Coordinates of C-alpha atoms in Angstrom, one line a residue:
Chain A
G12 CA 95.3 115.5 89.4
A13 CA 96.2 117.1 92.7
V14 CA 99.9 117.4 92.1
V15 CA 102.2 119.3 94.5
S16 CA 105.7 120.2 93.6
Q17 CA 108.6 121.4 95.7
H18 CA 111.7 123.3 94.6
P19 CA 114.6 122.7 95.1
S20 CA 114.6 118.9 95.7
R21 CA 118.0 119.1 97.3
V22 CA 120.0 122.0 98.6
I23 CA 123.4 122.4 100.3
C24 CA 124.3 125.6 102.0
K25 CA 126.8 127.1 104.3
S26 CA 126.0 127.8 107.9
G27 CA 124.5 131.3 108.4
T28 CA 122.9 131.6 105.0
S29 CA 119.2 131.6 104.2
V30 CA 117.5 129.1 102.1
K31 CA 114.1 129.4 100.4
I32 CA 111.9 126.4 99.6
E33 CA 108.9 126.6 97.3
C34 CA 105.8 124.5 97.4
R35 CA 103.4 124.7 94.5
S36 CA 100.0 123.2 93.9
L37 CA 100.1 122.5 90.1
D38 CA 96.6 121.8 89.1
F39 CA 94.5 123.1 92.0
Q40 CA 94.2 126.1 94.3
A41 CA 95.1 125.7 97.9
T42 CA 94.1 128.1 100.6
T43 CA 95.9 126.1 103.1
M44 CA 99.3 124.4 102.9
F45 CA 101.3 122.7 105.6
W46 CA 105.0 122.5 106.2
Y47 CA 106.5 119.4 107.9
R48 CA 110.0 118.5 108.9
Q49 CA 111.3 114.9 109.0
F50 CA 114.6 113.9 110.7
P51 CA 116.2 110.6 109.6
K52 CA 114.3 107.6 110.7
Q53 CA 111.6 109.7 112.4
S54 CA 108.1 110.6 111.7
L55 CA 106.8 113.8 110.1
M56 CA 106.4 116.7 112.5
L57 CA 104.1 119.6 111.6
M58 CA 106.0 122.9 111.6
A59 CA 103.3 125.4 110.5
T60 CA 100.1 126.0 108.7
S61 CA 100.3 128.4 105.8
N62 CA 97.1 130.3 104.9
E63 CA 96.9 132.3 101.8
G64 CA 96.6 136.0 102.5
S65 CA 97.2 135.7 106.2
K66 CA 100.0 135.0 108.7
A67 CA 101.2 131.4 109.1
T68 CA 100.3 129.5 112.3
Y69 CA 103.3 127.9 113.9
E70 CA 103.4 124.8 116.1
Q71 CA 104.7 125.0 119.6
G72 CA 108.4 125.1 119.7
V73 CA 108.9 126.2 116.1
E74 CA 110.6 129.6 115.8
K75 CA 108.6 131.8 113.5
D76 CA 111.5 134.2 113.0
K77 CA 113.7 131.4 111.8
F78 CA 111.3 129.6 109.6
L79 CA 109.5 132.4 107.5
I80 CA 106.5 131.3 105.7
N81 CA 104.8 133.3 102.9
H82 CA 101.6 132.1 101.1
A83 CA 101.4 134.8 98.5
S84 CA 99.0 133.1 96.1
L85 CA 96.6 130.2 96.0
T86 CA 99.2 128.0 94.4
L87 CA 102.5 128.9 96.1
S88 CA 103.8 128.8 99.6
T89 CA 107.4 129.4 100.5
L90 CA 109.5 128.4 103.5
T91 CA 112.6 130.4 104.2
V92 CA 115.1 129.0 106.7
T93 CA 116.9 132.0 107.9
S94 CA 120.5 131.9 109.2
A95 CA 120.6 128.1 108.7
H96 CA 122.7 126.0 111.0
P97 CA 123.7 122.3 110.8
E98 CA 120.9 121.3 113.2
D99 CA 118.4 122.6 110.6
S100 CA 119.5 119.9 108.2
S101 CA 116.4 117.8 107.5
F102 CA 113.9 116.7 105.0
Y103 CA 111.2 119.3 104.5
I104 CA 107.9 118.3 103.1
C105 CA 104.9 120.5 102.2
S106 CA 101.3 119.5 101.6
A107 CA 98.5 121.4 99.9
V108 CA 94.9 120.9 101.0
L109 CA 92.1 120.2 98.5
G110 CA 88.8 119.7 100.3
R111 CA 89.9 117.9 103.4
T112 CA 92.7 115.9 101.8
Q113 CA 96.4 116.8 102.0
Y114 CA 98.5 116.2 98.9
F115 CA 102.2 115.9 99.7
G116 CA 105.1 117.4 97.8
P117 CA 108.1 115.3 97.0
G118 CA 110.2 116.9 99.7
T119 CA 113.3 119.1 99.9
R120 CA 116.5 117.7 101.5
L121 CA 118.4 120.5 103.2
L122 CA 122.0 120.0 104.3
V123 CA 123.7 122.8 106.2
L124 CA 127.5 122.6 106.4
Chain B
E16 CA 96.3 116.2 122.5
L17 CA 95.8 113.7 119.9
K18 CA 98.3 110.8 120.0
V19 CA 98.8 108.2 117.4
E20 CA 100.7 105.0 118.2
Q21 CA 101.9 102.4 115.7
N22 CA 103.3 99.0 116.4
P23 CA 105.5 97.4 115.7
L24 CA 108.0 100.1 114.8
F25 CA 110.2 97.6 113.0
L26 CA 109.0 94.5 111.1
S27 CA 111.2 92.1 109.3
M28 CA 109.4 89.4 107.5
Q29 CA 109.9 86.8 104.9
E30 CA 108.4 86.8 101.5
G31 CA 105.1 85.0 101.4
K32 CA 104.2 85.6 105.0
N33 CA 101.3 87.6 106.4
Y34 CA 101.5 90.3 109.1
T35 CA 99.5 93.2 110.5
I36 CA 100.5 96.7 111.5
Y37 CA 98.4 98.3 114.2
C38 CA 97.5 102.0 114.6
N39 CA 95.9 103.3 117.8
Y40 CA 94.7 106.8 118.3
S41 CA 93.7 108.6 121.4
T42 CA 90.7 110.8 120.6
T43 CA 87.7 110.7 118.3
S44 CA 88.4 111.1 114.7
D45 CA 86.4 110.1 111.6
R46 CA 89.2 109.9 109.1
L47 CA 92.4 107.8 109.1
Y48 CA 95.1 107.6 106.5
W49 CA 97.8 105.2 105.6
Y50 CA 100.9 106.3 103.8
R51 CA 103.9 104.6 102.4
Q52 CA 107.4 106.2 102.3
D53 CA 110.3 104.8 100.4
P54 CA 113.8 105.9 101.5
G55 CA 114.6 109.5 100.5
K56 CA 111.1 110.0 99.1
S57 CA 108.0 111.7 100.2
L58 CA 104.7 110.2 101.2
E59 CA 102.5 108.1 98.9
S60 CA 98.9 107.9 99.9
L61 CA 97.6 104.3 100.3
F62 CA 94.2 104.4 101.9
V63 CA 91.7 106.8 103.4
L64 CA 89.3 105.2 105.9
L65 CA 86.2 107.3 106.5
S66 CA 83.9 105.4 108.7
N67 CA 83.6 102.7 111.3
G68 CA 84.0 99.3 109.8
A69 CA 85.6 100.6 106.6
V70 CA 87.8 98.1 104.8
K71 CA 89.9 98.9 101.8
Q72 CA 92.2 96.7 99.8
E73 CA 94.8 97.3 97.2
G74 CA 96.9 94.4 96.0
R75 CA 98.5 92.7 99.0
L76 CA 97.5 95.5 101.4
M77 CA 94.2 95.7 103.3
A78 CA 93.3 98.4 105.8
S79 CA 90.5 98.5 108.2
L80 CA 89.1 101.0 110.8
D81 CA 87.3 100.4 114.1
T82 CA 86.4 103.9 115.4
K83 CA 84.9 102.5 118.6
A84 CA 88.2 100.9 119.5
R85 CA 90.1 103.8 117.9
L86 CA 92.1 101.2 116.0
S87 CA 93.2 100.7 112.4
T88 CA 95.1 97.8 111.0
L89 CA 97.1 97.4 107.8
H90 CA 97.3 93.8 106.9
I91 CA 100.0 92.5 104.5
T92 CA 99.2 89.3 102.7
A93 CA 101.9 87.1 101.1
A94 CA 104.5 89.8 101.4
V95 CA 106.9 90.5 98.5
H96 CA 110.2 92.4 98.6
D97 CA 108.7 95.4 96.8
L98 CA 106.6 96.1 99.9
S99 CA 109.7 97.0 101.9
A100 CA 109.2 100.6 103.0
T101 CA 108.1 102.7 106.0
Y102 CA 104.3 102.8 106.6
F103 CA 102.7 105.6 108.5
C104 CA 99.2 106.0 109.8
A105 CA 97.8 109.4 110.4
V106 CA 94.7 110.9 111.9
D107 CA 93.2 114.3 111.2
K108 CA 91.4 116.5 113.6
V109 CA 89.9 119.9 113.3
K110 CA 92.1 122.5 114.8
S111 CA 90.3 124.1 117.7
G112 CA 89.1 127.5 116.8
G113 CA 89.6 127.0 113.2
S114 CA 88.7 125.0 110.1
N115 CA 92.1 123.5 109.3
Y116 CA 92.4 119.8 109.5
K117 CA 95.8 118.9 111.0
L118 CA 97.3 115.5 110.6
T119 CA 99.0 113.7 113.5
F120 CA 101.3 110.9 112.3
G121 CA 102.3 107.7 114.0
K122 CA 106.0 107.0 114.3
G123 CA 106.0 104.7 111.3
T124 CA 106.7 101.0 110.8
L125 CA 109.8 100.1 108.9
L126 CA 108.9 97.0 107.0
T127 CA 111.7 94.9 105.5
V128 CA 110.6 91.9 103.4
N129 CA 113.4 89.4 103.0
P130 CA 113.6 87.0 100.1

């Protein structure tokens, strides 16, 4: 149980385009999901907290207009990287909360050319 | 601000040897996590430590928690090559003004076990 999926697993896009990443809790409902970003050989950095039915809460230094988060249902949160640039290339990982435990998705590798 | 420090950040060891990874955190927390990450993959949960003195073991890995010292250790016994990965500890804390538990991660320890 407590499985989280992400789609796509890998995406390559051109600079200036937007990319949407989906995070789904497959066998449980999650009021709260988190989005992390991980650069090569670095730790995970929390980008934002996604709450179903309300606005996301962004960490300091994360541009909310660039990283749009929508948590439209109890099993789905989406992260849209708008007008992506090469510096946005990274590994994006989501997690969904059940109780107090975060269950992590498999990650999405974004490469912006 | 909660800070989580791991050491060492890099660990190269021979198969069959023992070693310990340390995780210090700066403020009170009652829950500490250990994760494993293989290259190109997401996090795999290893242990959740919930109370002072907690000890958990799975195979060649054993984790412990000392909340008074704000220290957790991940001990590796008789390492094998398959244990090569990056290991993260993380501490959660209630976000002020809300009910969301946010994880703060250490920088990770890259473990390489050589034959």
